[in-house]
C-alpha cells in the first residue's frame, strides 16, 4: 500500500465518525433554536441541569415520564413546558412507568 492510499484511508476513518457526530448535532438543533429561547426558559433549563446530550443513555428524555414525543428526535417536556431533544437529559429525570 502506498503512502497516499494509507493517508486517504486514515482520513476516511476519521471523517466517518465526525460526519455522524455532525449529523446528530444538526438533528438535535432542529428541535428548537437555543439562541432564541426566552430568558425564563434558559433559566428553567439551567435550574434543572438540562443537558443537550444525556451522559447516561438510560436517562434520556425519550425515557422520561415528563416527555411526550413529537416529531422525530424531539418532544415536549412537562417540567419545562417546552420542546426538548429526545437525547437530552436533566436532573429531574423520572423513568417512564412500564
Ligand atoms: S424532566 Fe425529563 S423530559 Fe424534561 S428535560 Fe428532564 S429528562 Fe428531559
Tab-separated table of C-alpha atoms and ligand atoms in Angstrom:
chain	number	residue	atom	x	y	z
A	1	UNK	CA	0.000	0.000	0.000
A	2	UNK	CA	1.494	3.332	-0.962
A	3	UNK	CA	1.619	6.263	1.465
A	4	UNK	CA	-1.076	8.285	-0.347
A	5	UNK	CA	-3.525	5.414	-0.090
A	6	UNK	CA	-2.673	4.879	3.597
A	7	UNK	CA	-3.170	8.589	4.253
A	8	UNK	CA	-6.517	8.606	2.416
A	9	UNK	CA	-7.765	5.603	4.397
A	10	UNK	CA	-6.656	7.249	7.624
A	11	UNK	CA	-8.562	10.442	6.795
A	12	UNK	CA	-11.632	8.458	5.738
A	13	UNK	CA	-11.627	6.543	9.026
A	14	UNK	CA	-11.611	9.876	10.896
A	15	UNK	CA	-14.189	11.574	8.681
A	16	UNK	CA	-16.944	8.966	9.068
A	17	UNK	CA	-17.361	9.346	12.873
A	18	UNK	CA	-17.116	13.139	12.591
A	19	UNK	CA	-19.813	13.141	9.914
A	20	UNK	CA	-22.044	11.056	12.168
A	21	UNK	CA	-21.410	13.441	15.061
A	22	UNK	CA	-22.238	16.415	12.873
A	23	UNK	CA	-25.442	14.795	11.731
A	24	UNK	CA	-26.583	14.123	15.287
A	25	UNK	CA	-25.790	17.722	16.303
A	26	UNK	CA	-27.820	19.081	13.411
A	27	UNK	CA	-30.616	16.695	14.276
A	28	UNK	CA	-30.660	17.856	17.907
A	29	UNK	CA	-30.569	21.520	16.967
A	30	UNK	CA	-33.646	21.076	14.770
A	31	UNK	CA	-35.921	20.675	17.810
A	32	UNK	CA	-35.633	24.316	18.847
A	33	UNK	CA	-33.373	27.301	18.420
A	34	UNK	CA	-31.400	27.733	21.653
A	35	UNK	CA	-30.358	31.239	20.570
A	36	UNK	CA	-33.963	32.460	20.641
A	37	UNK	CA	-35.096	30.778	23.871
A	38	UNK	CA	-36.635	33.294	26.287
A	39	UNK	CA	-34.502	34.057	29.341
A	40	UNK	CA	-37.085	32.374	31.594
A	41	UNK	CA	-36.726	29.159	29.588
A	42	UNK	CA	-32.927	29.353	29.707
A	43	UNK	CA	-33.089	29.827	33.479
A	44	UNK	CA	-35.528	26.974	33.903
A	45	UNK	CA	-33.274	24.675	31.878
A	46	UNK	CA	-30.271	25.740	33.905
A	47	UNK	CA	-32.103	25.180	37.202
A	48	UNK	CA	-32.898	21.550	36.378
A	49	UNK	CA	-29.493	20.874	34.832
A	50	UNK	CA	-30.720	20.369	31.281
A	51	UNK	CA	-28.039	18.853	29.010
A	52	UNK	CA	-28.402	18.560	25.237
A	53	UNK	CA	-26.796	15.123	25.269
A	54	UNK	CA	-27.502	12.736	28.122
A	55	UNK	CA	-24.331	11.463	29.782
A	56	UNK	CA	-26.204	8.264	30.646
A	57	UNK	CA	-28.227	6.794	27.750
A	58	UNK	CA	-30.641	5.247	30.264
A	59	UNK	CA	-31.614	8.748	31.431
A	60	UNK	CA	-32.544	10.312	28.097
A	61	UNK	CA	-35.646	12.482	27.805
A	62	UNK	CA	-37.141	9.842	25.496
A	63	UNK	CA	-37.386	7.527	28.522
A	64	UNK	CA	-38.621	10.153	30.966
A	65	UNK	CA	-42.147	10.249	32.377
A	66	UNK	CA	-42.306	14.003	31.681
A	67	UNK	CA	-41.575	13.572	27.967
A	68	UNK	CA	-44.165	13.411	25.197
A	69	UNK	CA	-42.754	12.522	21.798
A	70	UNK	CA	-43.450	14.842	18.885
A	71	UNK	CA	-41.579	14.947	15.604
A	72	UNK	CA	-38.653	12.559	15.211
A	73	UNK	CA	-35.986	13.186	17.851
A	74	UNK	CA	-37.993	15.897	19.613
A	75	UNK	CA	-40.729	16.134	22.181
A	76	UNK	CA	-42.333	18.211	24.876
A	77	UNK	CA	-41.141	18.254	28.473
A	78	UNK	CA	-43.855	18.842	31.080
A	79	UNK	CA	-41.276	20.139	33.560
A	80	UNK	CA	-40.079	22.801	31.158
A	81	UNK	CA	-43.329	23.175	29.231
A	82	UNK	CA	-41.182	23.366	26.127
A	83	UNK	CA	-39.626	21.378	23.328
A	84	UNK	CA	-36.576	19.301	24.166
A	85	UNK	CA	-34.357	16.868	22.339
A	86	UNK	CA	-35.183	13.196	22.885
A	87	UNK	CA	-31.496	12.537	23.544
A	88	UNK	CA	-31.183	15.247	26.195
A	89	UNK	CA	-31.489	14.797	29.951
A	90	UNK	CA	-31.694	16.705	33.212
A	91	UNK	CA	-31.553	16.280	36.971
A	92	UNK	CA	-35.350	15.855	37.177
A	93	UNK	CA	-35.353	12.734	35.019
A	94	UNK	CA	-38.032	10.280	36.153
A	95	UNK	CA	-38.128	6.867	34.479
A	96	UNK	CA	-41.268	6.213	32.487
A	97	UNK	CA	-43.515	3.595	34.092
A	98	UNK	CA	-43.860	0.221	32.460
B	1	LIG	S1	-37.736	16.327	33.020
B	1	LIG	FE1	-37.445	14.549	31.716
B	1	LIG	S2	-38.172	15.211	29.685
B	1	LIG	FE2	-37.794	17.061	30.896
B	1	LIG	S3	-35.705	17.689	30.407
B	1	LIG	FE3	-35.633	16.412	32.242
B	1	LIG	S4	-35.227	14.318	31.499
B	1	LIG	FE4	-35.936	15.549	29.750
